[in-house]
XYZ file of C-alpha atoms in Angstrom:
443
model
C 21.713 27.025 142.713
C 20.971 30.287 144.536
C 18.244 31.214 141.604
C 16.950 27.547 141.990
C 16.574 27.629 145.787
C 14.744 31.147 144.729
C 12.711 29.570 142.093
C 11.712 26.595 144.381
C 10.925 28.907 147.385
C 8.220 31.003 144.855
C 6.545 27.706 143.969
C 5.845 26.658 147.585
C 4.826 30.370 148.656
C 2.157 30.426 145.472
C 1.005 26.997 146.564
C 0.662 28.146 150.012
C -1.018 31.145 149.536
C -3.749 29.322 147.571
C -3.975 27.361 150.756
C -3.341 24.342 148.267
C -1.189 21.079 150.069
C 1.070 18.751 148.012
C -1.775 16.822 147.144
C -4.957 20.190 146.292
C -2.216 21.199 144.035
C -1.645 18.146 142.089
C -5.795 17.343 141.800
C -6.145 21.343 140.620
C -3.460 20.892 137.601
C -5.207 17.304 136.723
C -8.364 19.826 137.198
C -7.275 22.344 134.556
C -5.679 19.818 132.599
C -9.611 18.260 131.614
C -10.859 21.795 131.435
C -8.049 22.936 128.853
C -8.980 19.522 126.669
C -5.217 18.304 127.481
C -4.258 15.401 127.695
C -5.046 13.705 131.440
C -2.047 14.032 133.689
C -0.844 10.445 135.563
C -2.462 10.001 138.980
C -3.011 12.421 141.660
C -0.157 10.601 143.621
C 2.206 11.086 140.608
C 1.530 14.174 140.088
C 1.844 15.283 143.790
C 5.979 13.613 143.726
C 6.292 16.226 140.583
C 5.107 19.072 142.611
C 6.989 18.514 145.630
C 10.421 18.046 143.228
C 10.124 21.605 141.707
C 10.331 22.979 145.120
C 12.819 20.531 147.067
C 16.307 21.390 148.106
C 17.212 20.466 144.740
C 14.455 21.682 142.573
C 13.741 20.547 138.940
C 12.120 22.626 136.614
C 8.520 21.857 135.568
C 7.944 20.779 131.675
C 6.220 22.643 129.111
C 3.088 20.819 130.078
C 3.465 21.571 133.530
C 4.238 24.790 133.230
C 0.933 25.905 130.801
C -1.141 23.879 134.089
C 0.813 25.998 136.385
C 0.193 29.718 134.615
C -3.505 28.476 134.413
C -3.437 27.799 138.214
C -1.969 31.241 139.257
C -3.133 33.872 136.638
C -6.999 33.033 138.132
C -7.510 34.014 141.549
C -10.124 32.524 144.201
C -12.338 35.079 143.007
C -12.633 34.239 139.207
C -10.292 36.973 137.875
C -7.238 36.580 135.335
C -4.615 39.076 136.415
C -1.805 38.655 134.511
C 0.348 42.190 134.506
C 3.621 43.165 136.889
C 2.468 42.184 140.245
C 0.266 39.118 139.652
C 0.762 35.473 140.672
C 1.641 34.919 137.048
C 4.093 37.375 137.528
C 5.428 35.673 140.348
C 5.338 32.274 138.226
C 7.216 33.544 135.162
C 9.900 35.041 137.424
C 10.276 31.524 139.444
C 10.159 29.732 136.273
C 13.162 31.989 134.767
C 15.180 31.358 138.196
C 14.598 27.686 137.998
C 16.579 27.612 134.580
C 13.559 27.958 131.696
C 14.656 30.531 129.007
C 13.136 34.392 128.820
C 11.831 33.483 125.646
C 9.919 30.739 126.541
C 8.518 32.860 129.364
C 7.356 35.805 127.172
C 5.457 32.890 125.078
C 3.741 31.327 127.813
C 2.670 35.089 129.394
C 1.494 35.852 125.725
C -0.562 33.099 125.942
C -2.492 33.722 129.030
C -2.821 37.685 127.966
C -4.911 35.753 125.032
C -6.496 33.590 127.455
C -7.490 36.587 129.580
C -8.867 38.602 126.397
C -10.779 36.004 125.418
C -12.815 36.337 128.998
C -13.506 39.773 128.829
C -10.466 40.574 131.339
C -10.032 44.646 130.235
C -7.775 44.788 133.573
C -5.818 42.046 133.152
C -2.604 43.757 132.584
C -3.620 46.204 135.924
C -2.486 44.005 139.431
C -5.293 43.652 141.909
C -3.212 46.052 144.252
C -3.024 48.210 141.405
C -6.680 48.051 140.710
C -7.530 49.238 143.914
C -4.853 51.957 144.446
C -6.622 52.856 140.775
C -10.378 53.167 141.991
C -9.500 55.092 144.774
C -7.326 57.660 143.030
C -10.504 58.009 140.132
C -12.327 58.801 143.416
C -10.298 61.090 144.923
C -7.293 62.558 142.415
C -5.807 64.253 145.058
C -4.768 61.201 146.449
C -2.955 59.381 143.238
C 0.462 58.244 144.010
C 3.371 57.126 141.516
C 3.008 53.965 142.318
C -0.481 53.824 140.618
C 0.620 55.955 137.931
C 3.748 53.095 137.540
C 1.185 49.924 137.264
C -0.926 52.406 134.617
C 2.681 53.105 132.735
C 3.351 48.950 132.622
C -0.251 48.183 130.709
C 0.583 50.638 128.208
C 3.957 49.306 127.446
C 2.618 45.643 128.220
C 0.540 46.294 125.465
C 2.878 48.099 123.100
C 5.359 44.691 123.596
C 2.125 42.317 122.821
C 1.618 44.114 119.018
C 1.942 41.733 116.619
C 1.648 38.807 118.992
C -2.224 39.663 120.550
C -5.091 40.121 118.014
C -4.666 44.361 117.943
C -8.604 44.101 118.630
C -7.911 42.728 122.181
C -4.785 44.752 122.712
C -7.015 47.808 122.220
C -9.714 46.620 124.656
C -6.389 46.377 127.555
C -5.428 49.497 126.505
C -8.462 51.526 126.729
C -9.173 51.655 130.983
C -5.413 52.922 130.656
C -6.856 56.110 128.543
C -9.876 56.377 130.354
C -7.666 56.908 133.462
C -5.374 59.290 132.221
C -8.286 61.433 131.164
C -10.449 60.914 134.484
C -7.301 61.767 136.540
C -6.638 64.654 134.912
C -9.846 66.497 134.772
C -8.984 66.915 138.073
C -5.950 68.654 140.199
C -3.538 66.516 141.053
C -0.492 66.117 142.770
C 2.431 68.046 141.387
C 4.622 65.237 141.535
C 2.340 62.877 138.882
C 1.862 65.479 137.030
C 4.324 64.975 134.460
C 4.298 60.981 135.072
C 0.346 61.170 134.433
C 0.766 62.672 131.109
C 3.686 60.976 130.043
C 1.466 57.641 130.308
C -1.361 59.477 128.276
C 0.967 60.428 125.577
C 2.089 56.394 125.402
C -0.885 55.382 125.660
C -3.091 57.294 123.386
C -0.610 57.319 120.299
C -0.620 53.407 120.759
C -4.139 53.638 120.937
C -4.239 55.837 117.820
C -2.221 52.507 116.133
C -4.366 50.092 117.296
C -7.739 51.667 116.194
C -5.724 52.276 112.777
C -5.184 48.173 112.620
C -8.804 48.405 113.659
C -9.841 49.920 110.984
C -11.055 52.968 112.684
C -8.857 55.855 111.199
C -11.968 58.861 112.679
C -10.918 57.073 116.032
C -7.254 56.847 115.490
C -7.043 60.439 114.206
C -8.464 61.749 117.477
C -6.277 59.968 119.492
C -3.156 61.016 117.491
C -4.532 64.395 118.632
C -4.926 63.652 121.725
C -1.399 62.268 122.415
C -0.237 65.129 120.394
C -1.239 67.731 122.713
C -0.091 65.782 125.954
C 3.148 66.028 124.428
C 3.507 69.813 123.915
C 2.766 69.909 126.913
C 4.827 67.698 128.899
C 7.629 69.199 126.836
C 9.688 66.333 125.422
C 10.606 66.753 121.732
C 11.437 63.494 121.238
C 8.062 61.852 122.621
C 6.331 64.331 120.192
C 8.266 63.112 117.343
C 7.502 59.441 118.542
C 3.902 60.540 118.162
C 4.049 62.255 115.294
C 6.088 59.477 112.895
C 3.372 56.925 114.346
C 0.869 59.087 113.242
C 2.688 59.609 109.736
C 2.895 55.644 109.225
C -0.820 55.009 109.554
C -1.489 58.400 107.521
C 0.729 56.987 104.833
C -2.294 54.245 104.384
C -5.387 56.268 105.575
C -4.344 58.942 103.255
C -4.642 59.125 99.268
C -2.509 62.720 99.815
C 1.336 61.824 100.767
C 1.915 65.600 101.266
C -0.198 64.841 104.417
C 2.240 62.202 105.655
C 5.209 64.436 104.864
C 3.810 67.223 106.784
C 3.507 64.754 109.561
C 7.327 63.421 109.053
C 8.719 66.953 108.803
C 7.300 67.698 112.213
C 8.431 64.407 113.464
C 11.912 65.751 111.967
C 12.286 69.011 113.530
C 10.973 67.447 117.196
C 13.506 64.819 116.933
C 16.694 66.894 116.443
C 16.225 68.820 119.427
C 15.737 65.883 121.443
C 17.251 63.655 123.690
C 16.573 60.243 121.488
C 19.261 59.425 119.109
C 17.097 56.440 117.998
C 13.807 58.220 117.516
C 15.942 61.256 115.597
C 17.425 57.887 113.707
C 14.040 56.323 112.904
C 12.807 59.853 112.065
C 15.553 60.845 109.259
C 14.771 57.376 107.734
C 11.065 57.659 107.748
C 11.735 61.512 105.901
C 13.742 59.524 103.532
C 11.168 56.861 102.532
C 8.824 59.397 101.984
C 11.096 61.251 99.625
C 11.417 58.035 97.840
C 7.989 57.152 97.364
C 7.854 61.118 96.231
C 10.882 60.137 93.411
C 13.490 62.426 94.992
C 16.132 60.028 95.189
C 18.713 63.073 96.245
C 16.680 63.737 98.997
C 16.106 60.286 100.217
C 19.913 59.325 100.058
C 20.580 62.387 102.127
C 18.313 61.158 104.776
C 19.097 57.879 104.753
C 22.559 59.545 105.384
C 21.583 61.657 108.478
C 19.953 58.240 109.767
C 22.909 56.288 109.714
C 25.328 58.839 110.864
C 22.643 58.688 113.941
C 22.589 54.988 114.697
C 26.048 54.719 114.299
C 26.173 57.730 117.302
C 24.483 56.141 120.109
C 26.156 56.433 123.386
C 23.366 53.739 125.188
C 20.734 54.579 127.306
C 18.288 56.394 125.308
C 15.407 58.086 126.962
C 12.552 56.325 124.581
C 13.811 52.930 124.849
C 13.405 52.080 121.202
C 14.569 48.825 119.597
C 15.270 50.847 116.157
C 18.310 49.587 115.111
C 20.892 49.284 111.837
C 18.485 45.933 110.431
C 15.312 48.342 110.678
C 17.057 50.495 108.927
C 18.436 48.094 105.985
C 14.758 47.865 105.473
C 14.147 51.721 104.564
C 17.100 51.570 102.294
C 15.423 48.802 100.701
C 12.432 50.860 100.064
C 14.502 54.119 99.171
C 16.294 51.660 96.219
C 12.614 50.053 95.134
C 11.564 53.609 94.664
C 14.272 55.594 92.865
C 17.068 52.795 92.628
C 18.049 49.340 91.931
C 15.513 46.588 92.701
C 18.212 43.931 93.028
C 19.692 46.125 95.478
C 16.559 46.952 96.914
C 16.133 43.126 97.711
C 19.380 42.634 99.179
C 18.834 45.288 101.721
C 15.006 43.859 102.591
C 16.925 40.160 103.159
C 19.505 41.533 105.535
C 16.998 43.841 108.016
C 14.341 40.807 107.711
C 17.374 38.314 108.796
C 17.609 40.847 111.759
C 13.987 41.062 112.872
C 13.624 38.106 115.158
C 11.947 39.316 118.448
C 8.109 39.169 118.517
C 8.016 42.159 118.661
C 9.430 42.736 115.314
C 6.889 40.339 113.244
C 4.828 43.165 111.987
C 7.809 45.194 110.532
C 9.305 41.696 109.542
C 5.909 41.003 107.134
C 6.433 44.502 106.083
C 9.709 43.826 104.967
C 9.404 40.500 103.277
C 6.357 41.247 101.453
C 8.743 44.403 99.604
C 10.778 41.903 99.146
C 8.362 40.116 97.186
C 7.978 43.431 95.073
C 11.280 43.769 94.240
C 11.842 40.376 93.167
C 9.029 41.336 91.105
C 10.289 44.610 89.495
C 13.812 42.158 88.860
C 11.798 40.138 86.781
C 11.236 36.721 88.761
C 7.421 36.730 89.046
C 6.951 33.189 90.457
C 9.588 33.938 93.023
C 8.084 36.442 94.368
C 4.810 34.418 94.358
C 7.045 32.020 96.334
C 7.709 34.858 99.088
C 4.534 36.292 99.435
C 2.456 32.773 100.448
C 4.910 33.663 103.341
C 3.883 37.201 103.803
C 0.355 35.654 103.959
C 0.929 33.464 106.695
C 2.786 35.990 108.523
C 0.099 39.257 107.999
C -2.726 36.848 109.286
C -0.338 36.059 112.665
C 0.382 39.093 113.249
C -3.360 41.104 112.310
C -1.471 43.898 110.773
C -3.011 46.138 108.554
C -0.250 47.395 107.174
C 1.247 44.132 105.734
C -2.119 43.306 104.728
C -2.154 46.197 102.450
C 1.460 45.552 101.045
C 0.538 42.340 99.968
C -2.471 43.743 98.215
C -0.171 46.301 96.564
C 2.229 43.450 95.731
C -0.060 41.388 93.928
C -1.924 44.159 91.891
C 2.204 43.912 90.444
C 1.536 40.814 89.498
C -1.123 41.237 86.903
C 0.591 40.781 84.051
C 1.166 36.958 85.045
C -2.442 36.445 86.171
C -2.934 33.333 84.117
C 0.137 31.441 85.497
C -0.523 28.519 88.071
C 1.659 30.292 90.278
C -0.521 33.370 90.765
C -3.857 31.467 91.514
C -2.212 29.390 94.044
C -1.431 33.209 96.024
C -5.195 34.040 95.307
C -6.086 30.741 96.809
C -4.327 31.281 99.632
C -5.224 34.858 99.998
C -8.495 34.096 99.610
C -8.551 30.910 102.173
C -6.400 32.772 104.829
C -7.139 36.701 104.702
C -10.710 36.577 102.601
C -9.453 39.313 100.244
């Protein structure tokens, strides 16, 4: 009851601070109700006895319909902007919402979809608090005067961002992204304070290797390459090996499909290697030793890839909790590059056992893009076990799921997968995948 009383309290200061009474609030949600196209809420007076229950003594929490009306009300201030990062009204929402009893789950959805909602405006600072904003303009003044507190609200976009990958369109994820880069570079063309220092470059390493992703997804690899660069060099120079390998295996992922040359990937994955052992991330040295041995796979060294795949487990079954990078790699990510090491130089039926148990595992949003990745190999293996129309079966899934998510990379798996399927190009089954390729991805 504590949270609730909490929860309740937040609703009535939001209200008030929109100068909104019982009543203003009710006619604004009926307001954005017609606006949205939703269906029309009861009467005002109705409407008005809902409000005032979600913040009485003994608060109830709002529905789903309610609480879209209420997100709509408080991510757009007076002034027509649609703040939606750490900070925010909507910030404030989501967090009464959660105390009042409504799941974190259903909380990430409903921020997701006003980030989309702000995108679609033209908000570029949507993830960047009004405070923030400010504190921001002045500092890109004056450099001198950039505090960690700014640097902190610069830090959030860039992992707000990183969390919305496979949930945003990667086109507006890139557009929220890029005042964060700008920043970074602004800021430190001048001297600044030697306390941001470090901070300040640490965002522009984040930042510019997720922007080097995004332009990938983009289809931009001149763009992305630069930016790997970029992020590269803020590394060495900030001095932590395991943020350069970070940068340096995202680099060797989208290489891997840029690049007709795999000894360019490996190059990049050696690095990524080397970094990574003399770090402080057991996860990103994990994720690093598995990423050598896919490589070594697709390469047809299957000695080499099981000895990697080796060194990987022996390092996610070593992690002691707290790791500096905050990675999500875990042991189901990694039942998906045995799967690949055993489609490669093993056993297919093997090879699909593995992809079945890491996709099983890949739940969070998050995870969609690596889940599409996985599924659609998959696909291939039940192809290389002999069960075309199976496979077939799987991938009208894949489809679904690459055109959700806007990956690239799935998108290109999928391609790969069907070229396998060639030799059954006359089947029924196979023109019903080319349909739906065709109908959902144009390609």
């Amino acid at each position: 009851m504590g949270n609730r009383a909490a929860g309740a309290a937040t609703l009535k200061r939001l209200r008030h601070s929109r100068g909104l009474s019982l009543a203003g609030a009710a006619r604004a949600l009926s307001e954005i109700a017609v606006a949205l196209h939703r269906p029309r809420l009861p009467a005002v007076a109705s409407v008005q006895r809902s409000v005032a229950r979600w913040e009485s003594a003994a608060p109830v929490l709002p529905d789903e319909r309610y609480q879209l009306l209420l997100a709509h009300l408080y991510a757009r201030t007076p002034a027509g902007e649609m703040p939606v990062g750490t900070g925010s009204d909507l910030a404030e929402l989501l967090g009464a919402l959660v105390d009042l009893g409504e799941s974190e789950t259903r909380v990430a959805l409903l921020r997701t979809t006003l980030i989309r909602t702000a995108t679609e405006t033209g908000g570029m600072l949507a993830l960047l608090s009004p405070p923030v904003q400010a504190e921001l303009s002045a500092a890109l003044i004056d450099p001198s005067q950039v505090t960690e507190e700014t640097v902190a609200g610069l830090a959030a976009v860039a992992a707000d961002a990183n969390a919305q990958v496979g949930v945003v369109p990667m086109g507006r994820l890139q557009l929220l992204l890029a005042p964060v880069i700008d920043a970074c570079r602004r800021l430190q063309a001048e001297a600044l304070p030697s306390p941001v220092v470090g901070h300040v470059r640490a965002v522009a390493v984040a930042a510019c290797s997720l922007g080097g992703r995004l332009a990938f997804e983009n289809r931009d690899d001149e763009a992305s390459r630069a930016l790997y660069a970029e992020a590269t060099a803020q590394a060495e120079l900030l001095g932590d090996t395991w943020r350069r390998a970070s940068v340096h295996m995202s680099h060797a992922l989208v290489t891997l499909y840029s690049s007709p040359d795999l000894a360019d990937t490996r190059l990049l994955v050696d690095q990524a290697v080397r970094a990574a052992r003399t770090g402080d991330s057991i996860r990103v040295r994990a994720r690093a030793h598995a990423l050598q041995a896919e490589v070594a796979a697709r390469a047809g060294q299957e000695r080499q890839a099981q000895a990697a795949l080796g060194l990987a487990w022996y390092d996610i079954e070593d992690q002691p909790g707290g790791d500096p990078s905050g990675s999500s790699f875990s042991a189901g990510h990694l039942r998906g590059f045995e799967g690949v090491c055993e489609l490669y130089v093993g056993d297919p039926s093997i090879a699909h056992d593995r992809f079945a148990a890491s996709a099983a595992t890949l739940v969070a949003p998050r995870e969609q893009v690596q889940r599409a990745i996985v599924r659609t190999d998959q696909a291939l293996a039940r192809i290389r076990m002999g069960d075309p129309q199976s496979a077939a079966e799987l991938l009208h899934e894949c489809v679904v799921a690459a055109a959700a998510t806007g990956g690239r990379v799935p998108a290109i798996r999928l391609r790969r997968a069907r070229v396998e399927l060639r030799p059954w190009r006359q089947e029924d089954f196979v023109a019903d995948l080319d349909d739906h390729l065709m109908d959902v991805l144009g390609a």
